[in-house]
Short mmCIF file of C-alpha atoms in Angstrom, two decimals:
data_model
loop_
_atom_site.label_atom_id
_atom_site.label_comp_id
_atom_site.label_asym_id
_atom_site.label_seq_id
_atom_site.Cartn_x
_atom_site.Cartn_y
_atom_site.Cartn_z
CA MET A 262 153.57 85.32 119.50
CA ASP A 263 151.32 83.20 121.71
CA VAL A 264 149.15 86.19 122.46
CA PHE A 265 148.95 87.12 118.81
CA ILE A 266 147.81 83.66 117.74
CA LEU A 267 145.35 83.44 120.57
CA GLN A 268 143.86 86.85 119.79
CA LEU A 269 143.69 86.02 116.11
CA PHE A 270 141.87 82.80 116.92
CA ASN A 271 139.52 84.58 119.29
CA GLY A 272 138.80 87.12 116.60
CA ILE A 273 137.99 84.43 114.07
CA SER A 274 135.92 82.56 116.61
CA VAL A 275 133.84 85.61 117.48
CA SER A 276 133.48 86.35 113.78
CA SER A 277 132.27 82.84 113.10
CA ILE A 278 129.53 83.12 115.72
CA LEU A 279 128.52 86.54 114.41
CA LEU A 280 128.47 85.18 110.90
CA LEU A 281 126.36 82.20 111.86
CA ILE A 282 123.69 84.35 113.52
CA ALA A 283 123.79 86.83 110.63
CA LEU A 284 123.64 84.35 107.74
CA GLY A 285 119.94 83.71 108.07
CA LEU A 286 119.32 87.42 108.32
CA ALA A 287 121.45 87.98 105.24
CA ILE A 288 118.73 86.08 103.39
CA THR A 289 115.57 87.40 105.05
CA PHE A 290 116.78 90.99 105.40
CA GLY A 291 119.55 91.12 102.81
CA LEU A 292 117.72 89.49 99.95
CA MET A 293 114.06 89.88 100.86
CA LYS A 294 114.31 93.28 102.59
CA VAL A 295 112.12 92.08 105.45
CA ILE A 296 113.20 93.68 108.72
CA ASN A 297 112.72 90.51 110.68
CA MET A 298 112.90 91.36 114.38
CA ALA A 299 111.89 87.80 115.18
CA HIS A 300 115.19 86.54 113.79
CA GLY A 301 116.59 86.27 117.31
CA GLU A 302 113.62 84.16 118.35
CA LEU A 303 114.20 81.82 115.42
CA ILE A 304 117.73 81.39 116.80
CA MET A 305 116.14 80.68 120.17
CA ILE A 306 113.86 78.09 118.57
CA GLY A 307 116.92 76.40 117.10
CA ALA A 308 118.57 76.34 120.51
CA TYR A 309 115.53 74.81 122.20
CA SER A 310 115.27 72.27 119.40
CA THR A 311 118.78 71.16 120.29
CA TYR A 312 117.74 71.00 123.93
CA LEU A 313 114.77 68.86 122.99
CA THR A 314 116.87 66.55 120.85
CA GLN A 315 119.21 66.12 123.79
CA ASN A 316 116.35 65.25 126.12
CA LEU A 317 114.87 62.81 123.63
CA PHE A 318 118.22 61.08 123.30
CA HIS A 319 118.49 60.95 127.07
CA ALA A 320 115.09 59.37 127.38
CA TYR A 321 114.90 56.98 124.47
CA MET A 322 118.36 56.15 123.21
CA PRO A 323 121.06 53.98 124.74
CA SER A 324 123.44 56.18 126.69
CA SER A 325 126.36 55.15 124.50
CA TRP A 326 124.67 56.97 121.64
CA PHE A 327 124.19 60.16 123.60
CA ASN A 328 127.33 61.79 122.25
CA TRP A 329 125.91 61.74 118.77
CA TYR A 330 122.76 63.65 119.59
CA PHE A 331 124.44 66.83 118.47
CA VAL A 332 124.89 65.53 114.93
CA ILE A 333 121.13 64.97 114.75
CA SER A 334 120.30 68.23 116.46
CA ILE A 335 121.81 70.36 113.67
CA PRO A 336 119.37 69.21 110.96
CA ALA A 337 116.61 69.01 113.58
CA SER A 338 117.00 72.64 114.60
CA PHE A 339 117.22 73.66 110.95
CA LEU A 340 114.02 71.82 110.19
CA ILE A 341 112.04 73.16 113.14
CA ALA A 342 113.14 76.75 112.58
CA PHE A 343 112.41 76.24 108.86
CA LEU A 344 108.84 75.19 109.65
CA PHE A 345 108.35 78.11 112.01
CA GLY A 346 109.71 80.44 109.33
CA LEU A 347 107.40 78.95 106.72
CA LEU A 348 104.41 79.39 109.00
CA LEU A 349 105.44 82.97 109.76
CA GLU A 350 105.83 83.79 106.09
CA VAL A 351 102.59 82.24 104.98
CA SER A 352 100.52 83.68 107.80
CA LEU A 353 102.07 87.12 108.25
CA ILE A 354 105.12 88.25 106.30
CA ARG A 355 103.59 87.80 102.87
CA HIS A 356 101.06 90.50 103.66
CA LEU A 357 103.82 92.91 104.62
CA TYR A 358 106.21 92.90 101.67
CA GLY A 359 107.24 96.42 100.76
CA ARG A 360 106.05 97.78 104.12
CA PRO A 361 109.24 97.89 106.22
CA LEU A 362 107.75 99.72 109.23
CA ASP A 363 104.77 97.43 109.50
CA SER A 364 106.88 94.33 109.15
CA LEU A 365 109.30 95.65 111.79
CA LEU A 366 106.49 96.06 114.30
CA ALA A 367 104.72 92.85 113.39
CA THR A 368 107.83 90.69 113.55
CA TRP A 369 108.81 92.29 116.83
CA GLY A 370 105.43 91.28 118.17
CA VAL A 371 105.94 87.78 116.86
CA GLY A 372 109.29 87.77 118.63
CA LEU A 373 107.68 88.63 121.97
CA LEU A 374 105.05 86.00 121.35
CA LEU A 375 107.62 83.32 120.68
CA GLN A 376 109.61 84.30 123.76
CA GLN A 377 106.53 83.95 125.90
CA LEU A 378 105.73 80.66 124.23
CA ALA A 379 109.20 79.38 125.13
CA ARG A 380 108.74 80.66 128.68
CA SER A 381 105.43 78.82 129.00
CA VAL A 382 106.73 75.58 127.55
CA PHE A 383 110.25 75.39 128.96
CA GLY A 384 110.04 77.78 131.91
CA ALA A 385 111.75 81.12 132.42
CA PRO A 386 115.09 79.91 133.83
CA ASN A 387 117.90 79.10 131.46
CA VAL A 388 118.39 75.46 130.57
CA ALA A 389 121.72 73.83 129.96
CA VAL A 390 122.58 71.68 127.01
CA THR A 391 125.35 69.18 127.65
CA SER A 392 127.92 69.37 124.94
CA PRO A 393 128.93 66.04 123.49
CA SER A 394 132.15 64.82 125.04
CA TRP A 395 133.99 64.80 121.73
CA LEU A 396 133.75 68.59 121.70
CA ASN A 397 135.31 69.00 125.14
CA GLY A 398 138.96 69.87 125.40
CA GLY A 399 141.05 71.57 122.83
CA MET A 400 143.85 71.34 120.36
CA ARG A 401 147.23 72.35 121.76
CA ILE A 402 149.19 74.06 119.02
CA LEU A 403 151.83 75.75 121.19
CA SER A 404 152.76 75.15 124.81
CA ASP A 405 150.39 77.88 126.03
CA VAL A 406 147.93 78.04 123.16
CA VAL A 407 144.95 75.72 123.26
CA LEU A 408 142.19 76.06 120.72
CA PRO A 409 138.92 74.71 122.15
CA TYR A 410 137.25 72.11 119.95
CA LYS A 411 133.89 73.78 120.39
CA ARG A 412 135.13 76.99 118.85
CA LEU A 413 136.83 75.09 116.04
CA PHE A 414 133.63 73.16 115.48
CA ILE A 415 131.63 76.39 115.13
CA VAL A 416 134.16 77.74 112.63
CA GLY A 417 133.75 74.53 110.65
CA LEU A 418 129.97 74.65 110.91
CA VAL A 419 129.91 78.22 109.60
CA ALA A 420 132.14 77.23 106.71
CA ALA A 421 129.84 74.34 105.88
CA CYS A 422 126.75 76.57 106.04
CA LEU A 423 128.42 79.16 103.82
CA ILE A 424 129.39 76.61 101.21
CA ALA A 425 125.93 75.06 101.23
CA MET A 426 124.31 78.49 100.91
CA TYR A 427 126.66 79.48 98.13
CA PHE A 428 125.77 76.40 96.12
CA TYR A 429 122.08 76.81 96.82
CA ILE A 430 121.92 80.48 95.90
CA TYR A 431 124.37 80.66 93.02
CA ARG A 432 124.39 77.19 91.52
CA SER A 433 120.95 75.64 91.91
CA LEU A 434 117.75 76.10 89.96
CA GLU A 435 115.89 77.22 93.08
CA GLY A 436 118.61 79.72 93.88
CA ARG A 437 118.44 81.16 90.40
CA ARG A 438 114.70 81.63 90.74
CA MET A 439 115.26 83.22 94.12
CA ARG A 440 117.77 85.75 92.80
CA ALA A 441 115.55 86.56 89.83
CA VAL A 442 112.54 87.20 92.06
CA MET A 443 114.51 89.32 94.53
CA GLN A 444 115.88 91.50 91.75
CA ASN A 445 112.79 91.99 89.67
CA ARG A 446 109.67 90.40 91.02
CA ASP A 447 107.31 91.46 88.23
CA MET A 448 109.55 90.34 85.43
CA ALA A 449 110.26 87.02 87.12
CA ALA A 450 106.51 86.49 87.44
CA CYS A 451 106.02 87.33 83.75
CA LEU A 452 108.55 84.65 82.85
CA GLY A 453 106.65 81.99 84.74
CA VAL A 454 108.51 81.90 88.07
CA SER A 455 106.16 81.20 90.97
CA THR A 456 107.03 84.16 93.17
CA ARG A 457 104.86 83.05 96.10
CA ARG A 458 106.67 79.74 96.34
CA VAL A 459 110.05 81.40 96.04
CA ASP A 460 109.22 83.94 98.77
CA ALA A 461 108.02 81.28 101.17
CA MET A 462 111.01 79.01 100.53
CA THR A 463 113.52 81.84 100.82
CA PHE A 464 112.15 83.08 104.11
CA ALA A 465 111.94 79.55 105.49
CA ILE A 466 115.54 78.81 104.55
CA GLY A 467 116.73 82.02 106.19
CA SER A 468 114.84 80.98 109.30
CA GLY A 469 116.29 77.48 109.16
CA ILE A 470 119.80 78.87 109.13
CA ALA A 471 118.92 80.95 112.18
CA GLY A 472 117.95 77.63 113.75
CA ILE A 473 121.39 76.19 113.04
CA ALA A 474 122.89 79.27 114.68
CA GLY A 475 120.78 78.57 117.76
CA CYS A 476 122.02 75.00 117.78
CA ALA A 477 125.62 76.22 117.74
CA LEU A 478 124.94 78.71 120.54
CA THR A 479 124.06 75.86 122.91
CA LEU A 480 127.77 75.01 122.85
CA MET A 481 128.64 78.44 124.23
CA GLY A 482 126.53 78.36 127.35
CA PRO A 483 123.06 77.91 128.80
CA ILE A 484 120.08 79.03 126.77
CA GLY A 485 116.91 80.87 127.70
CA PRO A 486 113.75 82.33 126.17
CA SER A 487 115.40 85.72 125.61
CA LEU A 488 118.51 84.24 124.00
CA GLY A 489 117.67 85.85 120.68
CA THR A 490 117.48 89.41 121.96
CA TYR A 491 121.20 89.35 122.76
CA TYR A 492 122.06 88.58 119.20
CA ILE A 493 119.55 90.45 117.06
CA VAL A 494 121.47 93.76 117.12
CA ASP A 495 124.73 92.07 116.24
CA ALA A 496 123.07 90.21 113.42
CA PHE A 497 121.63 93.36 111.87
CA MET A 498 124.95 95.14 112.34
CA VAL A 499 126.81 92.46 110.44
CA VAL A 500 124.37 92.46 107.53
CA VAL A 501 124.22 96.25 107.24
CA LEU A 502 127.98 96.67 107.56
CA GLY A 503 128.61 93.93 105.01
CA GLY A 504 126.30 95.39 102.44
CA VAL A 505 122.82 94.18 101.79
CA GLY A 506 122.30 91.39 99.30
CA LYS A 507 125.69 89.75 99.00
CA LEU A 508 127.06 86.75 100.91
CA VAL A 509 130.65 88.00 100.58
CA GLY A 510 129.62 91.23 102.26
CA THR A 511 128.13 89.40 105.23
CA VAL A 512 131.33 87.38 105.63
CA LEU A 513 133.44 90.54 105.52
CA GLY A 514 131.10 92.30 107.95
CA ALA A 515 131.32 89.47 110.46
CA LEU A 516 135.09 89.23 110.14
CA GLY A 517 135.47 92.99 110.52
CA ILE A 518 133.33 93.24 113.63
CA GLY A 519 134.70 90.04 115.19
CA VAL A 520 138.37 90.81 114.71
CA PHE A 521 138.15 94.48 115.70
CA ASN A 522 136.02 93.64 118.71
CA THR A 523 138.61 91.17 119.98
CA MET A 524 141.46 93.61 119.29
CA PHE A 525 139.81 96.52 121.05
CA GLU A 526 138.79 94.38 123.99
CA TYR A 527 142.37 93.22 124.36
CA TRP A 528 143.72 96.77 124.29
CA THR A 529 141.04 98.30 126.51
CA ASN A 530 138.25 96.37 128.22
CA ALA A 531 135.06 94.64 127.20
CA SER A 532 132.64 97.57 127.35
CA LEU A 533 135.00 100.19 125.93
CA GLY A 534 135.96 97.74 123.22
CA LYS A 535 132.33 97.40 122.18
CA VAL A 536 131.94 101.19 122.13
CA LEU A 537 134.99 101.54 119.90
CA VAL A 538 133.61 98.92 117.52
CA PHE A 539 130.31 100.79 117.29
CA LEU A 540 132.16 104.04 116.64
CA CYS A 541 134.14 102.40 113.86
CA ILE A 542 130.94 101.06 112.29
CA VAL A 543 129.28 104.47 112.42
CA ALA A 544 132.32 106.10 110.85
CA PHE A 545 132.55 103.41 108.20
CA LEU A 546 128.90 103.72 107.25
CA GLN A 547 129.34 107.48 106.92
CA TRP A 548 132.08 106.81 104.43
CA ARG A 549 130.37 103.92 102.62
CA PRO A 550 126.67 103.96 103.41
CA SER A 551 125.94 100.79 101.48
CA GLY A 552 128.48 98.70 103.35
CA PHE A 553 131.52 96.71 102.28
CA VAL A 554 130.08 95.15 99.18
CA ALA A 555 127.55 97.21 97.32
CA MET A 556 125.66 95.87 94.35
CA ARG A 557 126.56 97.92 91.36
CA THR A 558 125.71 97.59 87.74
CA ARG A 559 125.31 99.88 84.86
CA SER A 560 121.85 101.30 85.27
CA LEU A 561 120.13 102.08 82.06
CA ASP A 562 116.78 103.38 82.90
CA MET B 1423 94.12 83.35 69.60
CA LEU B 1424 94.46 86.33 71.92
CA ALA B 1425 91.16 88.05 72.50
CA VAL B 1426 90.84 91.14 74.68
CA ARG B 1427 87.24 92.18 75.27
CA GLN B 1428 86.07 95.48 76.71
CA LEU B 1429 89.08 95.73 78.95
CA GLU B 1430 89.20 98.42 81.60
CA ALA B 1431 92.35 98.82 83.66
CA GLY B 1432 94.43 101.42 85.45
CA TYR B 1433 96.71 102.28 88.34
CA GLY B 1434 95.09 102.78 91.71
CA GLU B 1435 92.16 105.13 91.35
CA SER B 1436 92.96 106.34 87.87
CA ILE B 1437 91.55 104.46 84.95
CA ILE B 1438 93.83 104.35 81.93
CA LEU B 1439 92.10 101.91 79.60
CA ARG B 1440 88.40 102.06 78.84
CA ASP B 1441 86.62 99.47 76.82
CA VAL B 1442 89.54 98.17 74.78
CA SER B 1443 88.94 95.18 72.56
CA LEU B 1444 91.46 93.61 70.25
CA LYS B 1445 92.37 90.31 68.66
CA VAL B 1446 95.57 88.61 67.59
CA GLU B 1447 95.37 85.56 65.33
CA PRO B 1448 98.07 82.84 65.16
CA GLY B 1449 101.18 83.90 63.26
CA GLU B 1450 99.89 87.42 62.77
CA VAL B 1451 101.77 90.64 63.51
CA VAL B 1452 99.45 93.13 65.14
CA CYS B 1453 100.71 96.63 65.79
CA LEU B 1454 99.54 98.93 68.51
CA LEU B 1455 99.99 102.59 67.68
CA GLY B 1456 99.21 105.84 69.39
CA ARG B 1457 100.75 108.98 70.77
CA ASN B 1458 102.56 109.03 74.10
CA GLY B 1459 100.46 108.38 77.15
CA VAL B 1460 97.43 106.84 75.47
CA GLY B 1461 97.81 103.55 77.33
CA LYS B 1462 99.82 101.27 75.04
CA THR B 1463 102.15 99.99 77.76
CA THR B 1464 99.25 99.76 80.21
CA LEU B 1465 97.45 97.55 77.73
CA MET B 1466 100.51 95.32 77.35
CA LYS B 1467 100.81 95.04 81.12
CA SER B 1468 97.16 94.13 81.52
CA ILE B 1469 97.42 91.51 78.81
CA MET B 1470 100.42 90.02 80.61
CA GLY B 1471 98.62 90.22 83.95
CA LEU B 1472 100.85 92.75 85.71
CA LEU B 1473 97.81 94.99 86.03
CA LYS B 1474 94.49 93.65 87.13
CA ALA B 1475 91.58 94.21 84.82
CA ARG B 1476 88.64 96.00 86.38
CA HIS B 1477 86.23 94.92 83.72
CA GLY B 1478 86.41 92.89 80.57
CA THR B 1479 88.30 89.73 79.78
CA VAL B 1480 91.63 88.59 78.43
CA ALA B 1481 91.33 85.21 76.77
CA TYR B 1482 94.12 83.22 75.20
CA LYS B 1483 93.67 80.09 73.11
CA GLY B 1484 90.06 80.05 74.21
CA VAL B 1485 90.89 80.08 77.93
CA ASP B 1486 89.82 83.01 80.05
CA LEU B 1487 92.97 84.27 81.79
CA THR B 1488 91.57 87.49 83.24
CA LYS B 1489 92.03 86.37 86.82
CA ARG B 1490 95.23 84.45 86.27
CA ALA B 1491 98.69 85.50 87.46
CA PRO B 1492 101.40 86.52 84.94
CA GLY B 1493 103.21 83.22 85.44
CA ARG B 1494 100.16 81.23 84.37
CA ARG B 1495 99.85 83.37 81.26
CA ALA B 1496 103.53 82.87 80.47
CA LYS B 1497 103.07 79.12 80.79
CA SER B 1498 100.16 79.15 78.39
CA GLY B 1499 102.45 80.56 75.72
CA MET B 1500 102.78 84.31 76.10
CA GLY B 1501 106.28 85.80 75.90
CA TYR B 1502 106.89 89.34 77.10
CA VAL B 1503 109.62 91.78 76.16
CA PRO B 1504 108.80 94.77 78.35
CA GLN B 1505 109.57 98.39 77.86
CA GLY B 1506 112.92 99.11 79.47
CA ARG B 1507 113.97 95.47 78.94
CA GLU B 1508 113.89 94.51 82.66
CA ILE B 1509 116.98 92.32 82.51
CA PHE B 1510 118.04 90.70 85.79
CA GLY B 1511 121.15 92.80 86.32
CA GLN B 1512 122.87 90.55 88.86
CA LEU B 1513 122.25 87.34 86.94
CA THR B 1514 124.55 86.31 84.14
CA VAL B 1515 123.36 86.41 80.56
CA TYR B 1516 123.09 82.63 80.60
CA GLU B 1517 121.05 82.62 83.80
CA ASN B 1518 118.75 85.29 82.39
CA ILE B 1519 117.92 83.01 79.48
CA LEU B 1520 117.49 80.03 81.79
CA ILE B 1521 114.89 81.98 83.77
CA GLY B 1522 113.11 82.40 80.46
CA LEU B 1523 112.83 78.60 80.34
CA GLU B 1524 110.63 78.54 83.44
CA ALA B 1525 107.53 79.00 81.32
CA ALA B 1526 108.50 76.40 78.73
CA PRO B 1527 106.16 73.44 78.50
CA ARG B 1528 107.32 70.68 80.83
CA GLU B 1529 106.25 67.72 78.76
CA GLY B 1530 108.89 66.35 76.44
CA ARG B 1531 111.64 67.82 78.58
CA GLY B 1532 113.33 65.38 80.92
CA ARG B 1533 115.13 66.47 84.04
CA GLY B 1534 118.45 66.46 82.26
CA GLN B 1535 117.16 68.91 79.73
CA ALA B 1536 116.01 71.46 82.27
CA ASN B 1537 118.96 73.64 81.32
CA MET B 1538 118.63 73.22 77.57
CA ILE B 1539 118.11 76.50 75.79
CA PRO B 1540 116.29 75.84 72.52
CA PRO B 1541 118.81 76.58 69.75
CA ASP B 1542 116.42 78.67 67.71
CA ALA B 1543 115.84 81.00 70.66
CA ILE B 1544 119.41 82.25 70.45
CA ALA B 1545 120.21 81.50 66.82
CA LYS B 1546 119.09 85.02 65.94
CA PHE B 1547 121.47 86.55 68.48
CA PRO B 1548 124.94 85.16 67.75
CA VAL B 1549 126.55 87.71 70.05
CA LEU B 1550 124.81 86.37 73.18
CA PRO B 1551 126.63 83.04 73.65
CA GLU B 1552 129.94 84.95 73.68
CA MET B 1553 128.66 86.91 76.69
CA TYR B 1554 127.09 84.05 78.67
CA ALA B 1555 129.29 84.60 81.71
CA ARG B 1556 128.79 88.36 81.93
CA ARG B 1557 126.23 89.91 84.21
CA GLY B 1558 123.09 91.11 82.49
CA GLY B 1559 123.44 94.53 84.08
CA ASP B 1560 126.84 95.06 82.50
CA LEU B 1561 125.51 94.78 78.96
CA SER B 1562 124.75 97.77 76.79
CA GLY B 1563 121.16 98.74 76.07
CA GLY B 1564 121.13 97.06 72.68
CA GLN B 1565 122.68 93.88 74.03
CA GLN B 1566 120.16 93.84 76.85
CA GLN B 1567 117.35 94.16 74.34
CA GLN B 1568 118.68 91.17 72.42
CA LEU B 1569 118.91 89.30 75.71
CA ALA B 1570 115.32 90.23 76.57
CA PHE B 1571 114.26 88.78 73.20
CA ALA B 1572 116.21 85.57 73.72
CA ARG B 1573 114.81 85.25 77.24
CA ALA B 1574 111.25 85.60 75.95
CA LEU B 1575 111.87 83.21 73.04
CA ALA B 1576 113.42 80.54 75.29
CA SER B 1577 110.00 79.28 76.30
CA GLN B 1578 109.01 79.07 72.61
CA PRO B 1579 105.93 81.24 73.02
CA SER B 1580 103.09 81.29 70.56
CA LEU B 1581 102.53 85.00 71.16
CA LEU B 1582 105.20 87.61 71.75
CA LEU B 1583 104.32 90.92 73.38
CA LEU B 1584 106.90 93.51 72.31
CA ASP B 1585 106.77 96.86 74.05
CA GLU B 1586 108.87 99.43 72.17
CA PRO B 1587 111.72 97.05 71.42
CA CYS B 1588 113.73 99.69 69.58
CA GLU B 1589 113.52 102.44 72.17
CA GLY B 1590 116.83 104.06 73.09
CA ILE B 1591 119.02 101.82 71.01
CA GLN B 1592 121.68 102.67 68.46
CA PRO B 1593 120.51 102.50 64.81
CA SER B 1594 122.57 99.49 63.75
CA ILE B 1595 121.11 97.35 66.53
CA VAL B 1596 117.65 98.73 65.81
CA ASP B 1597 118.09 97.27 62.33
CA ASP B 1598 119.17 93.93 63.84
CA ILE B 1599 116.14 93.84 66.09
CA ARG B 1600 113.82 94.62 63.20
CA GLU B 1601 115.45 91.82 61.27
CA VAL B 1602 114.71 89.53 64.21
CA ILE B 1603 111.07 90.59 64.29
CA ARG B 1604 110.83 89.98 60.55
CA SER B 1605 112.39 86.54 60.88
CA ILE B 1606 110.04 85.61 63.74
CA LYS B 1607 107.19 86.63 61.48
CA ALA B 1608 108.66 84.62 58.60
CA ASP B 1609 108.89 81.52 60.82
CA GLY B 1610 105.16 81.85 61.27
CA ARG B 1611 105.03 80.00 64.60
CA THR B 1612 104.80 83.04 66.81
CA ALA B 1613 102.24 85.80 66.64
CA ILE B 1614 103.40 89.27 67.66
CA LEU B 1615 101.67 92.15 69.37
CA LEU B 1616 103.99 95.08 68.76
CA VAL B 1617 104.12 98.55 70.24
CA GLU B 1618 106.47 100.60 68.14
CA GLN B 1619 106.96 104.24 67.23
CA SER B 1620 108.51 103.93 63.79
CA LEU B 1621 105.70 104.01 61.23
CA ASP B 1622 107.94 102.85 58.41
CA PHE B 1623 108.91 99.76 60.31
CA VAL B 1624 105.42 99.02 61.53
CA LYS B 1625 104.10 99.28 58.00
CA SER B 1626 106.76 96.89 56.74
CA VAL B 1627 105.85 94.07 59.15
CA GLY B 1628 102.32 94.69 60.39
CA ASP B 1629 99.29 92.66 59.30
CA TYR B 1630 96.71 94.54 61.32
CA PHE B 1631 96.77 97.83 63.20
CA TYR B 1632 95.09 99.32 66.24
CA ILE B 1633 95.42 102.97 67.17
CA LEU B 1634 94.75 103.90 70.77
CA GLU B 1635 93.61 107.32 71.88
CA LYS B 1636 92.70 108.32 75.43
CA GLY B 1637 92.72 104.70 76.55
CA ALA B 1638 90.35 103.42 73.90
CA VAL B 1639 90.72 101.96 70.44
CA ALA B 1640 90.17 104.92 68.13
CA TRP B 1641 90.86 103.19 64.86
CA GLU B 1642 91.63 99.72 63.55
CA GLY B 1643 92.34 98.37 60.13
CA THR B 1644 94.70 96.75 57.66
CA LEU B 1645 97.83 98.12 56.03
CA THR B 1646 95.99 99.53 53.02
CA GLN B 1647 93.49 101.30 55.24
CA LEU B 1648 96.26 102.94 57.24
CA ASN B 1649 96.49 105.95 54.95
CA ASP B 1650 97.81 109.44 55.45
CA ASP B 1651 94.50 110.79 56.74
CA VAL B 1652 94.40 108.26 59.54
CA ILE B 1653 98.01 108.92 60.41
CA LYS B 1654 97.46 112.65 60.42
CA LYS B 1655 94.39 112.36 62.56
CA TYR B 1656 95.67 109.98 65.23
CA LEU B 1657 99.44 109.89 65.16
CA THR B 1658 100.89 113.22 64.14
CA VAL B 1659 101.91 115.28 67.10
#
């Protein structure tokens, strides 16, 4: 029983991290169809923003406030990654819409550039971010089962991001414009929607969410300039498995990969577990090439 | 009101329209006729701004819009019901109409009214409010066409571009849509530029007619001038 609960929690925890790193990509790749290889670097930017916030708090704030730096660092990393995303879209991505291969190469180059930038600014070695003390420890639910607060916090953060994204995309005026443009750009333009603005905003928001993911990753361990490269494959896997263009699909994709990964790793070992997960994904995509949730409507033309 | 002068446009290297000039006056129904492939839809797209003009101008209400984006043209009062309807399949019927409001004039509409669909935009389509929660892509062709009309009318345009509104739709709904076009004409607030295959219908609503052939205006005239000789020469296949 203890083992079962612990494994279930681990599965959900891994899923939540996967989901957080994939959510931004679900927008930039899922909605906008931009193969953004620099997504990992936007995560890295978010992580370093958290590091910077921490250092600023260290330097300029009374030490009793230090524990609350993390609360500030979440919006801060969103904002900084958002600005980087906006800059990237305006200067580069907007010239590459509808050219997947070009955008793949270009964004990969941007990724390398950003990594080197981080290396030049912060140095090549990993830096550590001190977690706030209120996230240390865990919740004891059975005598042997302790759920770490950090993991619980990430699960909560993902839930909050999901809810915010849901309301933005499906309930707000901006979200409605965004969906209209992504489905039928020309027609949306003919109805007076400013497609340039919508593109820039959408890409920037996707980038901002990657920043939040980076912020959360600082809780899991030290961070370095190549932090993003570890996560980019997972992020794409989640979005592709979930089905492009739907939030629900991304959630299912993350849950599927997270839970199965934990299960397989428990039964076998870490590397074999990963192989089995990949095999399952390949098999699944053979069976349903468009992922868990495919967009379907009656097509009339 | 709408004045197209010596327009030349096309796709990539190929030129479809050569030297097309036409005019639409306020409240008037102007019909664009011609056999398949003569450039009627291309002309509609260039008027709306989806295709860039190589030469010539598109002016609306005295303002030269040739270089302006489609959104700017929509905001100056042009409504577009494209061929194939182009409904947003994943948006609900209600959201589709709300997108139509984007081009509506901002003045006189407070923030609270941003989601107000003008009643007369949907009054002609009583079936739409019953389907507000359904996705646009799940509607039938005829329903989608009605939705495309309501979406274009939401911004209360002064000119409506209708590209084959009755194409591929069952006869009873075709009659409904013709009724709608007639009632828009009767209201007199909205001019219409209509591409339509049915001569009988066109003759019953049209004020002025242009016939395109090989990407140029081959004939233009009023209803009385549109006699059998003209029809035989330019329209019979």
